[in-house]
Amino acid sequence: MTVLTLKQLTQSLAGKTVLVREDFNVPLDVTGAITDDTRIQEGMETIQYLVAQQAKVVILCHFGRPKGQVVDSMRLAPVAQRLSELLGQAVLYSPNSLENYEAFVASVQPGQVALVENTRFLPGEEKNDPELAKRFATGIDVFVNDAFGAAHRAHASTEGVAHSVPVAVAGFLMAREIEALTPLVPGMGQGPKQPFTAIIGGSKVSTKITVLENLLNTVQHLIIGGGMTHTFNLALGGQVGNSLVEKEHVPTALRLLEQAKAKGVAVHLTSDVVMAQRIAADAETKLGDSKTIPDGWEGLDAGPETLKAWEAVIAQSNTILWNGPVGVFEVAPFAAGTRRIAELLAQATQRGATTVLGGGDTVAAIGQFGMNPNAFTHVSTGGGASLEFLEGQVLPGIAALNPAPTLVAAG
Ligand code: ADP
Ligand code: MG
């Protein structure tokens, strides 16, 4: 860990005003009710720790994309409500807390928790306005960044504020994310325990080129599933029918395959697929070769032969990174492949392999299958943030924190 963590802070926090950046950007249904509170639960360890220390806890958080304006449907009232239920104590919340920020912060008592209104209501937030960052820092003794999912954005409440406070540290969730993901970053420390396999799925090659390219430096096996497998099969001269492809990325796919070969990385694409003429729960489906998909049909999930081959690779791996569903898991006839990968990774975890999952839709798939995140070594709360971290990029929200204390050798 290269940054100072909340756990490492030696000063007493009793009576201190601690500003916490959380990522409580939870999904709401049409009535405004929270449909999944995982993100709030993930932040609880930090909040509870601070309450137990009798700190005055002030939380900053963004919600949705209001683009610098007040949007009533994006107010944080439902988040404050759920947070107070989980904490078992009242949470201070006021819709005017951005306008009256200084007074709002000053009103918080030791052991109390206050949630400031959606930071993205202010135009300075996404612009990382230094004046706003300074305002957020008013009266603050310690800043704790626990919002890993927002750490790839240099915003006033994630990056700027960290430079304006006396001390800025990583919260428990942030620390867990850094600790779990760092060994998988090429060139960091000892690196992952080999054999290391990455399973990359999802819809498009274009969103994951850099991560694919970087992974080639550390993995022995690269499994490519989901929509992006078709761009690779097309590049290899296959017939992909109406499957999702990015024709402009055929050269990228060829380049990646060449690089893999040069580096001795085995690439595993789909060999058979579940195909259909439309993406619907009642669509007619059939199995077929990935390289001879007829016109009018599209490959929407990995077939049984493919899954068998991938299973053999997973079974001999000691570290497995999974990002991106291998099929259109949201629609029942195309969910089996993604479910199988999840089961295989849970089994791998049982036998002692390190399994790390990331990506918004990948995590949603696990939830849809009713699987417990504890079945895996680490499930990252970051989508874009975890990808950028794995690409080896320094995330601005992390870079702005105080460095870890250097160990002085005794004697
Ligand atoms: P993540 O959020 O986990 O990083 P992505 O956003 O890259 O994943 O991709 C997820 C989407 O990819 C899902 O909505 C899924 O339906 C889609 N997908 C997976 N396989 C296919 C496929 N064969 N054809 C079209 N879309 C696919
Ligand atoms: Mg996604």
PDB file of N, CA and C and ligand atoms in Angstrom, residues 200-205 207-208 225-230 242-245 270 273-274 279 298-302 322-331 334 338 358-365 382-384 386-387, ligand 1:
ATOM      1  N   ILE A 200     -11.989 -11.968 -19.925  1.00  0.00           N
ATOM      2  CA  ILE A 200     -12.509 -10.652 -20.282  1.00  0.00           C
ATOM      3  C   ILE A 200     -13.695 -10.833 -21.224  1.00  0.00           C
ATOM      4  N   GLY A 201     -14.827 -10.286 -20.802  1.00  0.00           N
ATOM      5  CA  GLY A 201     -16.033 -10.364 -21.618  1.00  0.00           C
ATOM      6  C   GLY A 201     -16.636  -8.985 -21.753  1.00  0.00           C
ATOM      7  N   GLY A 202     -17.945  -8.953 -21.913  1.00  0.00           N
ATOM      8  CA  GLY A 202     -18.614  -7.669 -22.111  1.00  0.00           C
ATOM      9  C   GLY A 202     -18.892  -7.452 -23.570  1.00  0.00           C
ATOM     10  N   SER A 203     -19.356  -6.253 -23.872  1.00  0.00           N
ATOM     11  CA  SER A 203     -19.840  -6.055 -25.232  1.00  0.00           C
ATOM     12  C   SER A 203     -18.756  -5.688 -26.237  1.00  0.00           C
ATOM     13  N   LYS A 204     -17.874  -4.762 -25.879  1.00  0.00           N
ATOM     14  CA  LYS A 204     -16.998  -4.201 -26.904  1.00  0.00           C
ATOM     15  C   LYS A 204     -15.501  -4.288 -26.620  1.00  0.00           C
ATOM     16  N   VAL A 205     -14.741  -4.548 -27.664  1.00  0.00           N
ATOM     17  CA  VAL A 205     -13.279  -4.560 -27.574  1.00  0.00           C
ATOM     18  C   VAL A 205     -12.787  -3.149 -27.245  1.00  0.00           C
ATOM     19  N   THR A 207     -13.731  -0.722 -25.460  1.00  0.00           N
ATOM     20  CA  THR A 207     -13.689  -0.216 -24.085  1.00  0.00           C
ATOM     21  C   THR A 207     -12.602  -0.906 -23.260  1.00  0.00           C
ATOM     22  N   LYS A 208     -12.047  -1.996 -23.785  1.00  0.00           N
ATOM     23  CA  LYS A 208     -11.107  -2.765 -22.950  1.00  0.00           C
ATOM     24  C   LYS A 208      -9.757  -3.039 -23.609  1.00  0.00           C
ATOM     25  N   GLY A 225     -14.485 -13.655 -24.001  1.00  0.00           N
ATOM     26  CA  GLY A 225     -15.874 -14.054 -24.240  1.00  0.00           C
ATOM     27  C   GLY A 225     -16.753 -12.854 -24.522  1.00  0.00           C
ATOM     28  N   GLY A 226     -18.050 -13.067 -24.436  1.00  0.00           N
ATOM     29  CA  GLY A 226     -19.005 -11.973 -24.640  1.00  0.00           C
ATOM     30  C   GLY A 226     -19.029 -11.510 -26.081  1.00  0.00           C
ATOM     31  N   GLY A 227     -19.500 -10.292 -26.270  1.00  0.00           N
ATOM     32  CA  GLY A 227     -19.619  -9.752 -27.615  1.00  0.00           C
ATOM     33  C   GLY A 227     -18.271  -9.613 -28.294  1.00  0.00           C
ATOM     34  N   MET A 228     -17.233  -9.299 -27.492  1.00  0.00           N
ATOM     35  CA  MET A 228     -15.936  -8.983 -28.118  1.00  0.00           C
ATOM     36  C   MET A 228     -15.259 -10.188 -28.765  1.00  0.00           C
ATOM     37  N   THR A 229     -15.680 -11.376 -28.373  1.00  0.00           N
ATOM     38  CA  THR A 229     -15.091 -12.576 -28.970  1.00  0.00           C
ATOM     39  C   THR A 229     -15.338 -12.593 -30.489  1.00  0.00           C
ATOM     40  N   HIS A 230     -16.468 -11.998 -30.928  1.00  0.00           N
ATOM     41  CA  HIS A 230     -16.812 -12.026 -32.359  1.00  0.00           C
ATOM     42  C   HIS A 230     -15.871 -11.182 -33.211  1.00  0.00           C
ATOM     43  N   ASN A 242     -24.894 -11.876 -37.669  1.00  0.00           N
ATOM     44  CA  ASN A 242     -25.309 -10.558 -37.177  1.00  0.00           C
ATOM     45  C   ASN A 242     -24.765 -10.250 -35.780  1.00  0.00           C
ATOM     46  N   SER A 243     -23.756 -10.997 -35.358  1.00  0.00           N
ATOM     47  CA  SER A 243     -23.202 -10.779 -34.027  1.00  0.00           C
ATOM     48  C   SER A 243     -22.657  -9.368 -33.879  1.00  0.00           C
ATOM     49  N   LEU A 244     -22.594  -8.924 -32.640  1.00  0.00           N
ATOM     50  CA  LEU A 244     -22.020  -7.621 -32.334  1.00  0.00           C
ATOM     51  C   LEU A 244     -20.534  -7.638 -32.694  1.00  0.00           C
ATOM     52  N   VAL A 245     -20.133  -6.818 -33.654  1.00  0.00           N
ATOM     53  CA  VAL A 245     -18.707  -6.722 -33.975  1.00  0.00           C
ATOM     54  C   VAL A 245     -18.325  -5.261 -34.145  1.00  0.00           C
ATOM     55  N   THR A 270     -14.297 -18.164 -28.051  1.00  0.00           N
ATOM     56  CA  THR A 270     -15.383 -19.147 -28.042  1.00  0.00           C
ATOM     57  C   THR A 270     -15.205 -20.059 -29.260  1.00  0.00           C
ATOM     58  N   VAL A 273     -21.191 -21.337 -29.917  1.00  0.00           N
ATOM     59  CA  VAL A 273     -22.013 -20.287 -29.300  1.00  0.00           C
ATOM     60  C   VAL A 273     -23.495 -20.644 -29.301  1.00  0.00           C
ATOM     61  N   VAL A 274     -24.195 -20.001 -28.351  1.00  0.00           N
ATOM     62  CA  VAL A 274     -25.657 -20.054 -28.362  1.00  0.00           C
ATOM     63  C   VAL A 274     -26.081 -18.872 -29.223  1.00  0.00           C
ATOM     64  N   ILE A 279     -32.712 -10.778 -29.437  1.00  0.00           N
ATOM     65  CA  ILE A 279     -32.412 -10.895 -28.014  1.00  0.00           C
ATOM     66  C   ILE A 279     -33.723 -10.785 -27.251  1.00  0.00           C
ATOM     67  N   GLU A 298     -27.190 -14.166 -34.329  1.00  0.00           N
ATOM     68  CA  GLU A 298     -26.059 -13.589 -33.601  1.00  0.00           C
ATOM     69  C   GLU A 298     -25.673 -14.442 -32.412  1.00  0.00           C
ATOM     70  N   GLY A 299     -24.366 -14.490 -32.149  1.00  0.00           N
ATOM     71  CA  GLY A 299     -23.848 -15.266 -31.030  1.00  0.00           C
ATOM     72  C   GLY A 299     -24.066 -14.489 -29.747  1.00  0.00           C
ATOM     73  N   LEU A 300     -24.778 -15.102 -28.786  1.00  0.00           N
ATOM     74  CA  LEU A 300     -25.171 -14.353 -27.586  1.00  0.00           C
ATOM     75  C   LEU A 300     -24.697 -14.969 -26.273  1.00  0.00           C
ATOM     76  N   ASP A 301     -24.111 -16.164 -26.358  1.00  0.00           N
ATOM     77  CA  ASP A 301     -23.564 -16.772 -25.139  1.00  0.00           C
ATOM     78  C   ASP A 301     -22.546 -17.842 -25.549  1.00  0.00           C
ATOM     79  N   ALA A 302     -21.642 -18.178 -24.626  1.00  0.00           N
ATOM     80  CA  ALA A 302     -20.669 -19.234 -24.883  1.00  0.00           C
ATOM     81  C   ALA A 302     -21.397 -20.576 -24.871  1.00  0.00           C
ATOM     82  N   TRP A 322     -11.685 -11.675 -13.470  1.00  0.00           N
ATOM     83  CA  TRP A 322     -12.849 -11.733 -14.367  1.00  0.00           C
ATOM     84  C   TRP A 322     -13.487 -10.368 -14.510  1.00  0.00           C
ATOM     85  N   ASN A 323     -13.556  -9.883 -15.724  1.00  0.00           N
ATOM     86  CA  ASN A 323     -14.219  -8.615 -16.007  1.00  0.00           C
ATOM     87  C   ASN A 323     -15.054  -8.754 -17.278  1.00  0.00           C
ATOM     88  N   GLY A 324     -16.348  -8.660 -17.131  1.00  0.00           N
ATOM     89  CA  GLY A 324     -17.248  -8.662 -18.292  1.00  0.00           C
ATOM     90  C   GLY A 324     -17.981  -9.986 -18.466  1.00  0.00           C
ATOM     91  N   PRO A 325     -19.307  -9.941 -18.527  1.00  0.00           N
ATOM     92  CA  PRO A 325     -20.106 -11.151 -18.735  1.00  0.00           C
ATOM     93  C   PRO A 325     -19.787 -11.796 -20.081  1.00  0.00           C
ATOM     94  N   VAL A 326     -19.864 -13.129 -20.147  1.00  0.00           N
ATOM     95  CA  VAL A 326     -19.524 -13.833 -21.395  1.00  0.00           C
ATOM     96  C   VAL A 326     -20.738 -14.058 -22.293  1.00  0.00           C
ATOM     97  N   GLY A 327     -21.867 -13.499 -21.903  1.00  0.00           N
ATOM     98  CA  GLY A 327     -23.074 -13.588 -22.718  1.00  0.00           C
ATOM     99  C   GLY A 327     -24.047 -12.504 -22.299  1.00  0.00           C
ATOM    100  N   VAL A 328     -25.165 -12.438 -22.997  1.00  0.00           N
ATOM    101  CA  VAL A 328     -26.202 -11.466 -22.630  1.00  0.00           C
ATOM    102  C   VAL A 328     -26.967 -12.050 -21.436  1.00  0.00           C
ATOM    103  N   PHE A 329     -26.336 -11.978 -20.276  1.00  0.00           N
ATOM    104  CA  PHE A 329     -26.848 -12.653 -19.074  1.00  0.00           C
ATOM    105  C   PHE A 329     -28.187 -12.092 -18.607  1.00  0.00           C
ATOM    106  N   GLU A 330     -28.508 -10.870 -19.041  1.00  0.00           N
ATOM    107  CA  GLU A 330     -29.763 -10.231 -18.601  1.00  0.00           C
ATOM    108  C   GLU A 330     -30.984 -10.961 -19.144  1.00  0.00           C
ATOM    109  N   VAL A 331     -30.798 -11.732 -20.230  1.00  0.00           N
ATOM    110  CA  VAL A 331     -31.917 -12.426 -20.873  1.00  0.00           C
ATOM    111  C   VAL A 331     -31.695 -13.938 -20.680  1.00  0.00           C
ATOM    112  N   PHE A 334     -29.579 -16.697 -22.517  1.00  0.00           N
ATOM    113  CA  PHE A 334     -28.166 -16.391 -22.796  1.00  0.00           C
ATOM    114  C   PHE A 334     -27.357 -16.172 -21.515  1.00  0.00           C
ATOM    115  N   THR A 338     -22.335 -17.173 -18.393  1.00  0.00           N
ATOM    116  CA  THR A 338     -21.883 -16.272 -17.333  1.00  0.00           C
ATOM    117  C   THR A 338     -22.076 -16.923 -15.961  1.00  0.00           C
ATOM    118  N   GLY A 358     -14.484  -7.717 -11.315  1.00  0.00           N
ATOM    119  CA  GLY A 358     -14.748  -6.290 -11.411  1.00  0.00           C
ATOM    120  C   GLY A 358     -15.653  -6.007 -12.590  1.00  0.00           C
ATOM    121  N   GLY A 359     -16.224  -4.806 -12.600  1.00  0.00           N
ATOM    122  CA  GLY A 359     -17.110  -4.422 -13.702  1.00  0.00           C
ATOM    123  C   GLY A 359     -18.551  -4.379 -13.232  1.00  0.00           C
ATOM    124  N   GLY A 360     -19.217  -3.281 -13.529  1.00  0.00           N
ATOM    125  CA  GLY A 360     -20.588  -3.078 -13.070  1.00  0.00           C
ATOM    126  C   GLY A 360     -21.515  -4.214 -13.462  1.00  0.00           C
ATOM    127  N   ASP A 361     -21.449  -4.638 -14.722  1.00  0.00           N
ATOM    128  CA  ASP A 361     -22.371  -5.674 -15.187  1.00  0.00           C
ATOM    129  C   ASP A 361     -21.981  -7.053 -14.672  1.00  0.00           C
ATOM    130  N   THR A 362     -20.694  -7.274 -14.467  1.00  0.00           N
ATOM    131  CA  THR A 362     -20.236  -8.549 -13.921  1.00  0.00           C
ATOM    132  C   THR A 362     -20.773  -8.709 -12.500  1.00  0.00           C
ATOM    133  N   VAL A 363     -20.670  -7.642 -11.719  1.00  0.00           N
ATOM    134  CA  VAL A 363     -21.150  -7.668 -10.342  1.00  0.00           C
ATOM    135  C   VAL A 363     -22.681  -7.805 -10.321  1.00  0.00           C
ATOM    136  N   ALA A 364     -23.339  -7.144 -11.273  1.00  0.00           N
ATOM    137  CA  ALA A 364     -24.804  -7.262 -11.373  1.00  0.00           C
ATOM    138  C   ALA A 364     -25.194  -8.709 -11.683  1.00  0.00           C
ATOM    139  N   ALA A 365     -24.397  -9.377 -12.523  1.00  0.00           N
ATOM    140  CA  ALA A 365     -24.688 -10.770 -12.888  1.00  0.00           C
ATOM    141  C   ALA A 365     -24.627 -11.667 -11.651  1.00  0.00           C
ATOM    142  N   GLY A 382     -15.578  -1.020  -8.013  1.00  0.00           N
ATOM    143  CA  GLY A 382     -15.300  -0.076  -9.091  1.00  0.00           C
ATOM    144  C   GLY A 382     -15.528  -0.692 -10.455  1.00  0.00           C
ATOM    145  N   GLY A 383     -16.151   0.046 -11.355  1.00  0.00           N
ATOM    146  CA  GLY A 383     -16.269  -0.399 -12.741  1.00  0.00           C
ATOM    147  C   GLY A 383     -15.099   0.188 -13.498  1.00  0.00           C
ATOM    148  N   GLY A 384     -15.275   1.404 -13.992  1.00  0.00           N
ATOM    149  CA  GLY A 384     -14.201   2.118 -14.694  1.00  0.00           C
ATOM    150  C   GLY A 384     -12.951   2.243 -13.846  1.00  0.00           C
ATOM    151  N   SER A 386     -11.778   0.244 -11.464  1.00  0.00           N
ATOM    152  CA  SER A 386     -10.984  -0.983 -11.337  1.00  0.00           C
ATOM    153  C   SER A 386     -10.249  -1.280 -12.641  1.00  0.00           C
ATOM    154  N   LEU A 387     -10.905  -1.005 -13.777  1.00  0.00           N
ATOM    155  CA  LEU A 387     -10.239  -1.229 -15.068  1.00  0.00           C
ATOM    156  C   LEU A 387      -9.019  -0.334 -15.219  1.00  0.00           C
TER     157      LEU A 387
HETATM  158  P1  ADP B   1     -18.778  -4.811 -17.246  1.00  0.00           P
HETATM  159  O1  ADP B   1     -19.751  -3.731 -16.823  1.00  0.00           O
HETATM  160  O2  ADP B   1     -18.829  -5.998 -16.312  1.00  0.00           O
HETATM  161  O3  ADP B   1     -17.388  -4.279 -17.447  1.00  0.00           O
HETATM  162  P2  ADP B   1     -19.475  -4.494 -20.016  1.00  0.00           P
HETATM  163  O4  ADP B   1     -20.159  -3.219 -19.694  1.00  0.00           O
HETATM  164  O5  ADP B   1     -18.222  -4.427 -20.792  1.00  0.00           O
HETATM  165  O6  ADP B   1     -19.246  -5.361 -18.678  1.00  0.00           O
HETATM  166  O7  ADP B   1     -20.463  -5.411 -20.867  1.00  0.00           O
HETATM  167  C1  ADP B   1     -21.657  -5.910 -20.328  1.00  0.00           C
HETATM  168  C2  ADP B   1     -22.665  -6.147 -21.420  1.00  0.00           C
HETATM  169  O8  ADP B   1     -22.163  -6.992 -22.438  1.00  0.00           O
HETATM  170  C3  ADP B   1     -23.901  -6.824 -20.881  1.00  0.00           C
HETATM  171  O9  ADP B   1     -24.969  -5.911 -20.919  1.00  0.00           O
HETATM  172  C4  ADP B   1     -24.122  -8.003 -21.827  1.00  0.00           C
HETATM  173  O10 ADP B   1     -25.469  -8.167 -22.218  1.00  0.00           O
HETATM  174  C5  ADP B   1     -23.260  -7.648 -23.010  1.00  0.00           C
HETATM  175  N1  ADP B   1     -22.873  -8.833 -23.782  1.00  0.00           N
HETATM  176  C6  ADP B   1     -22.249  -9.932 -23.339  1.00  0.00           C
HETATM  177  N2  ADP B   1     -22.094 -10.838 -24.327  1.00  0.00           N
HETATM  178  C7  ADP B   1     -22.651 -10.313 -25.431  1.00  0.00           C
HETATM  179  C8  ADP B   1     -22.824 -10.756 -26.782  1.00  0.00           C
HETATM  180  N3  ADP B   1     -22.386 -11.931 -27.158  1.00  0.00           N
HETATM  181  N4  ADP B   1     -23.443  -9.927 -27.646  1.00  0.00           N
HETATM  182  C9  ADP B   1     -23.875  -8.730 -27.234  1.00  0.00           C
HETATM  183  N5  ADP B   1     -23.738  -8.229 -25.990  1.00  0.00           N
HETATM  184  C10 ADP B   1     -23.141  -9.013 -25.092  1.00  0.00           C
END
